[in-house]
Amino acid sequence: MPVETKTTCPYCGVGCGVIARVDDDGAVSVRGDPEHPANLGRLCSKGSALGETLDLDGRLLHPEIGGRRAGWNEALDLVARRFADTIAEHGPDSVAFYVSGQLLTEDYYVANKLMKGFIGSANIDTNSRLCMSSSVAGHRRAFGADTVPGTYEDIELADLVILTGSNLAWCHPVIYQRLVAAKAARPGMKVVVIDPRRTMTSDIADLHLAIRPDGDVALFNGLLAHLAKGTAIDENYVAAHTAGFADAFAAASTMTFPALMERTGLGASELRRFFGLFERTEKVVTCYSQGVNQSSSGTDKVNAIINCHLATGRIGRPGMGPFSLTGQPNAMGGREVGGLANMLAAHMAIENPEDRDRVQRFWSSPTIATRPGLKAVDLFQAVADGRVKALWIMATNPVVSMPDAGAVEAAIKACPFVVVSDMLTTTDTARHAHVLLPSAGWGEKDGTVTNSERRISRQRPFLAAPGEARADWWQLAEVARRMDFPGFDFASPADIFAEHARLSAFENDGSRDFDIGAHAGIASAGYDAMVPFQWPQPAGKTKATTRFFAKGGFYHPDGKARFVTVVPDETDRTSAAYPFTLNTGRIRDQWHTMTRTGKSARLSAHIAEPFVEIHPRDAVDAGIGNAGLVEIESPRGKAIVRALVTERQARGSVFVPMHWNDQFAAKARIDALVPPLTDRVSGQPASKNVAVAMRPFPASAYGFAVAASRPAAPAADYWAIAKAEGGWRFELAFATPAKDWTAWCRTTFALPDDVEPLGYADHRTGDLRLAFFDGDRLLAALFLAPEPVAVARSWTVSQLTAAHGDLRTRFTLVAGRPGADRPDPGATVCSCFSVGVNQIVAAVRGGCHTVEGIGKELNAGTNCGSCRAEIRGIIDGCRAAAAE
Ligand code: SF4
């Protein structure tokens, strides 16, 4: 009998409920949980493909020490001994944990307890530092606590939704779908998108403000000054519940309107329209994400936004408020347990002696960290200069994701003792570990996560952990026990959650926002049956208070919020040598460093290689043609990526996704170009405003290849590899062509010697095609040309699973052109139904002129809806082409 389990998606901060079904034959399928309040049955393309990422390819199945298999006891003894010895010799601050928003709250709780309460250092930081720490800092400055005031429902109830620094359509797709549905139901609802790029999210924008990089503080200061001149200020709210308005307003008012236009790069009419919309609309929600947070002025941006909501009293009521959208599935859970180096636990402050005393008494711990620890960028600098001598990295891949990633890799390589807990042996970070500990993955893990709207949901196991993989909390508790620390005898994640809940309620009495005391007595049965709930849930109350601050009640000692005086960051980071601004970000169908989504052929078919978006005029000036290769360089490093020339990109700026790593591309770790520049308050790196130069990459030969099995890194100056049905696909480029392409193929694709190639070479055009068959099965095919190769890629990839029993089909493959009976679907647009761009164009030409019509004809866009904006763009493009 198939077994169904309710769990939670492990990707973004939306925190969608998932029903995982395991059939009798072990096959896993997923669907959205219609009862989960975050998604009400929806899933995006990534969530829908979760079942395709569960294979054991590359899984770490046993502990390893120095590359050899070891037992758990030996590995844990070694970790405990090396950490204890390092602490004994060099003090508690000589060790560090670098953890992750992928950890479950229970993992995070044990890691934080061990480091802050027993080792006695606060050197535990998390990749959430790269994601939303500016929001945390902004909340704490304004509210006195890290409180997200609103709920997802507010986004649907608002009359004006402002999306700033958020490509919601691709990064929080289910919230985007909820917003699209709300706007369709209430067409009067307005959406403003503030982003230097015209992203897919702009598809539903009534107003798109293509703001200058880091122009947000100026924009929201300008808004505050504008509001103060009219009637939108809620003077009663400001007087009763806030402090500091006069100073914040005075600072905001110093900027003239021309200066505001200059700093934001926006026109007078755009600014007036935006200000007027905000002024006139009571129900306003301002959503913000990495475009706000990942900045050297990220915390000021957050406070500039919050200032406008406080001034108008538009906070904590239905359809109103500032709303931080977190990137990771459990960034919020990490914040709740104190997984950041500058927080303690249960939203208590490390710099507050009473909080420290309270937590130490609760834990009965021998010590407590007395000052904030090293934030991520500082932490890896301390590893580099030898202050940190033992490092434990859990569930994250800093060699790819950290700024100055090359220096981070060098630091990890030089660190005397590195432990990596991960699911995979093959990450760019795992290859540098002295001790590798196999962790349970999604589908095997048991615990809780908290989404962006403070909703705690269960991640439940539905698969047995393979090999000797174990939960991260168990690994931490075992090391703690071996270091002779009491208080780590947890029998289950339910035990840990109950302790976490007790700490949240300990001497709280409403003085702290985070209180889930209602769950303090939870046991295994209750934990197993837990339904998603929003905090706070103090003991004795059955219903959560779903919003904060409508009537004040802030967490500063006087109960008032603080307006924070902020001034725009004037720094222009570009120079004559590095004249472009690099903005890094995400794409629709990949997650973080591709360690999981890179396993899905369906997801990899959407965008199969790293790219740079360039404005057409910048491309012409730089001599870069569409689909050519571009070398991008900063003082920190270089990358080679494909050119995507588009007017969506503003002049002077370029965009490169952050996902690609050394497992999937030759040179596309874009974070290696990002300097270790951070926000002075939050320590969050500025990943979206990096000065770079770019030039065409001088390739003399370009290639496209497919192969049935994955080779080692191809011998090519540029390569990008992506999973495909039945094998792998490759994009290639060579500065100097190989002397013998047949030999190159044999080596690269590990082909048997007795397999002869079928192919042709056109010496006039320089084209070359080679294909290798084993019986009727295609093993590999290579297409080469002096220009970017024009071959029907989707069709060619489909040949990996086709039979090639006769010469005609084999020659058709070598020609790279499908016959009329097998049209090329083109690059995948709809991942759920594998519908390509050529199919959509054909449907438009056949008379389908709406997204709904395309859905009826091809099914595209009718499942998760993540591609609907792209479909609309294709329809518009066809119309524009027809009108020319
Ligand atoms: Fe997962 Fe997509 Fe939901 Fe995010 S929006 S939690 S990635 S299904």
PDB file of N, CA, C and O in Angstrom, residues 655-680:
ATOM      1  N   PHE A 655      23.777  40.937 -14.586  1.00  0.00           N
ATOM      2  CA  PHE A 655      23.254  39.988 -13.595  1.00  0.00           C
ATOM      3  C   PHE A 655      23.803  38.596 -13.902  1.00  0.00           C
ATOM      4  O   PHE A 655      23.778  38.150 -15.052  1.00  0.00           O
ATOM      5  N   VAL A 656      24.285  37.918 -12.853  1.00  0.00           N
ATOM      6  CA  VAL A 656      24.760  36.538 -12.996  1.00  0.00           C
ATOM      7  C   VAL A 656      24.173  35.714 -11.851  1.00  0.00           C
ATOM      8  O   VAL A 656      24.226  36.134 -10.689  1.00  0.00           O
ATOM      9  N   PRO A 657      23.603  34.539 -12.137  1.00  0.00           N
ATOM     10  CA  PRO A 657      23.079  33.702 -11.042  1.00  0.00           C
ATOM     11  C   PRO A 657      24.199  33.136 -10.183  1.00  0.00           C
ATOM     12  O   PRO A 657      25.332  32.954 -10.657  1.00  0.00           O
ATOM     13  N   MET A 658      23.843  32.841  -8.923  1.00  0.00           N
ATOM     14  CA  MET A 658      24.856  32.411  -7.955  1.00  0.00           C
ATOM     15  C   MET A 658      24.954  30.907  -7.806  1.00  0.00           C
ATOM     16  O   MET A 658      25.699  30.407  -6.971  1.00  0.00           O
ATOM     17  N   HIS A 659      24.220  30.134  -8.599  1.00  0.00           N
ATOM     18  CA  HIS A 659      24.109  28.695  -8.325  1.00  0.00           C
ATOM     19  C   HIS A 659      25.303  27.871  -8.785  1.00  0.00           C
ATOM     20  O   HIS A 659      25.658  26.888  -8.151  1.00  0.00           O
ATOM     21  N   TRP A 660      25.899  28.243  -9.928  1.00  0.00           N
ATOM     22  CA  TRP A 660      26.850  27.315 -10.551  1.00  0.00           C
ATOM     23  C   TRP A 660      28.135  27.198  -9.744  1.00  0.00           C
ATOM     24  O   TRP A 660      28.597  28.159  -9.137  1.00  0.00           O
ATOM     25  N   ASN A 661      28.679  25.994  -9.734  1.00  0.00           N
ATOM     26  CA  ASN A 661      29.865  25.701  -8.932  1.00  0.00           C
ATOM     27  C   ASN A 661      30.798  24.823  -9.745  1.00  0.00           C
ATOM     28  O   ASN A 661      30.548  24.552 -10.918  1.00  0.00           O
ATOM     29  N   ASP A 662      31.861  24.372  -9.126  1.00  0.00           N
ATOM     30  CA  ASP A 662      32.885  23.623  -9.875  1.00  0.00           C
ATOM     31  C   ASP A 662      32.399  22.243 -10.311  1.00  0.00           C
ATOM     32  O   ASP A 662      33.056  21.581 -11.115  1.00  0.00           O
ATOM     33  N   GLN A 663      31.283  21.778  -9.765  1.00  0.00           N
ATOM     34  CA  GLN A 663      30.746  20.485 -10.198  1.00  0.00           C
ATOM     35  C   GLN A 663      29.954  20.634 -11.497  1.00  0.00           C
ATOM     36  O   GLN A 663      29.729  19.657 -12.202  1.00  0.00           O
ATOM     37  N   PHE A 664      29.492  21.833 -11.789  1.00  0.00           N
ATOM     38  CA  PHE A 664      28.600  22.025 -12.927  1.00  0.00           C
ATOM     39  C   PHE A 664      29.149  22.991 -13.984  1.00  0.00           C
ATOM     40  O   PHE A 664      28.540  23.142 -15.038  1.00  0.00           O
ATOM     41  N   ALA A 665      30.244  23.648 -13.710  1.00  0.00           N
ATOM     42  CA  ALA A 665      30.800  24.577 -14.705  1.00  0.00           C
ATOM     43  C   ALA A 665      32.285  24.775 -14.443  1.00  0.00           C
ATOM     44  O   ALA A 665      32.765  24.601 -13.315  1.00  0.00           O
ATOM     45  N   ALA A 666      33.002  25.150 -15.517  1.00  0.00           N
ATOM     46  CA  ALA A 666      34.455  25.288 -15.405  1.00  0.00           C
ATOM     47  C   ALA A 666      34.837  26.465 -14.523  1.00  0.00           C
ATOM     48  O   ALA A 666      35.754  26.375 -13.707  1.00  0.00           O
ATOM     49  N   LYS A 667      34.127  27.570 -14.694  1.00  0.00           N
ATOM     50  CA  LYS A 667      34.547  28.785 -14.000  1.00  0.00           C
ATOM     51  C   LYS A 667      33.343  29.694 -13.831  1.00  0.00           C
ATOM     52  O   LYS A 667      33.210  30.698 -14.528  1.00  0.00           O
ATOM     53  N   ALA A 668      32.438  29.325 -12.949  1.00  0.00           N
ATOM     54  CA  ALA A 668      31.218  30.120 -12.811  1.00  0.00           C
ATOM     55  C   ALA A 668      30.834  30.340 -11.349  1.00  0.00           C
ATOM     56  O   ALA A 668      29.694  30.685 -11.065  1.00  0.00           O
ATOM     57  N   ARG A 669      31.786  30.120 -10.434  1.00  0.00           N
ATOM     58  CA  ARG A 669      31.491  30.432  -9.031  1.00  0.00           C
ATOM     59  C   ARG A 669      31.519  31.955  -8.906  1.00  0.00           C
ATOM     60  O   ARG A 669      32.537  32.556  -8.606  1.00  0.00           O
ATOM     61  N   ILE A 670      30.360  32.568  -9.106  1.00  0.00           N
ATOM     62  CA  ILE A 670      30.331  34.022  -9.217  1.00  0.00           C
ATOM     63  C   ILE A 670      30.657  34.693  -7.877  1.00  0.00           C
ATOM     64  O   ILE A 670      31.147  35.818  -7.837  1.00  0.00           O
ATOM     65  N   ASP A 671      30.400  33.985  -6.770  1.00  0.00           N
ATOM     66  CA  ASP A 671      30.725  34.592  -5.478  1.00  0.00           C
ATOM     67  C   ASP A 671      32.234  34.724  -5.275  1.00  0.00           C
ATOM     68  O   ASP A 671      32.667  35.427  -4.359  1.00  0.00           O
ATOM     69  N   ALA A 672      33.023  34.078  -6.134  1.00  0.00           N
ATOM     70  CA  ALA A 672      34.470  34.283  -6.065  1.00  0.00           C
ATOM     71  C   ALA A 672      34.840  35.703  -6.498  1.00  0.00           C
ATOM     72  O   ALA A 672      35.936  36.177  -6.217  1.00  0.00           O
ATOM     73  N   LEU A 673      33.920  36.385  -7.190  1.00  0.00           N
ATOM     74  CA  LEU A 673      34.191  37.758  -7.636  1.00  0.00           C
ATOM     75  C   LEU A 673      33.725  38.798  -6.609  1.00  0.00           C
ATOM     76  O   LEU A 673      34.035  39.977  -6.714  1.00  0.00           O
ATOM     77  N   VAL A 674      32.920  38.356  -5.651  1.00  0.00           N
ATOM     78  CA  VAL A 674      32.292  39.293  -4.707  1.00  0.00           C
ATOM     79  C   VAL A 674      33.269  39.589  -3.571  1.00  0.00           C
ATOM     80  O   VAL A 674      33.783  38.669  -2.941  1.00  0.00           O
ATOM     81  N   PRO A 675      33.561  40.875  -3.320  1.00  0.00           N
ATOM     82  CA  PRO A 675      34.513  41.182  -2.233  1.00  0.00           C
ATOM     83  C   PRO A 675      33.863  40.947  -0.870  1.00  0.00           C
ATOM     84  O   PRO A 675      32.638  40.937  -0.753  1.00  0.00           O
ATOM     85  N   PRO A 676      34.674  40.760   0.160  1.00  0.00           N
ATOM     86  CA  PRO A 676      34.108  40.516   1.503  1.00  0.00           C
ATOM     87  C   PRO A 676      33.661  41.815   2.177  1.00  0.00           C
ATOM     88  O   PRO A 676      34.006  42.102   3.314  1.00  0.00           O
ATOM     89  N   LEU A 677      32.865  42.578   1.449  1.00  0.00           N
ATOM     90  CA  LEU A 677      32.360  43.860   1.961  1.00  0.00           C
ATOM     91  C   LEU A 677      31.014  43.588   2.630  1.00  0.00           C
ATOM     92  O   LEU A 677      30.149  42.963   2.028  1.00  0.00           O
ATOM     93  N   THR A 678      30.843  44.072   3.858  1.00  0.00           N
ATOM     94  CA  THR A 678      29.616  43.735   4.580  1.00  0.00           C
ATOM     95  C   THR A 678      28.912  44.972   5.120  1.00  0.00           C
ATOM     96  O   THR A 678      29.511  46.050   5.237  1.00  0.00           O
ATOM     97  N   ASP A 679      27.652  44.786   5.456  1.00  0.00           N
ATOM     98  CA  ASP A 679      26.879  45.815   6.148  1.00  0.00           C
ATOM     99  C   ASP A 679      27.487  46.000   7.544  1.00  0.00           C
ATOM    100  O   ASP A 679      27.741  45.013   8.243  1.00  0.00           O
ATOM    101  N   ARG A 680      27.668  47.233   7.946  1.00  0.00           N
ATOM    102  CA  ARG A 680      28.384  47.476   9.206  1.00  0.00           C
ATOM    103  C   ARG A 680      27.570  47.012  10.419  1.00  0.00           C
ATOM    104  O   ARG A 680      28.150  46.726  11.475  1.00  0.00           O
TER     105      ARG A 680
END
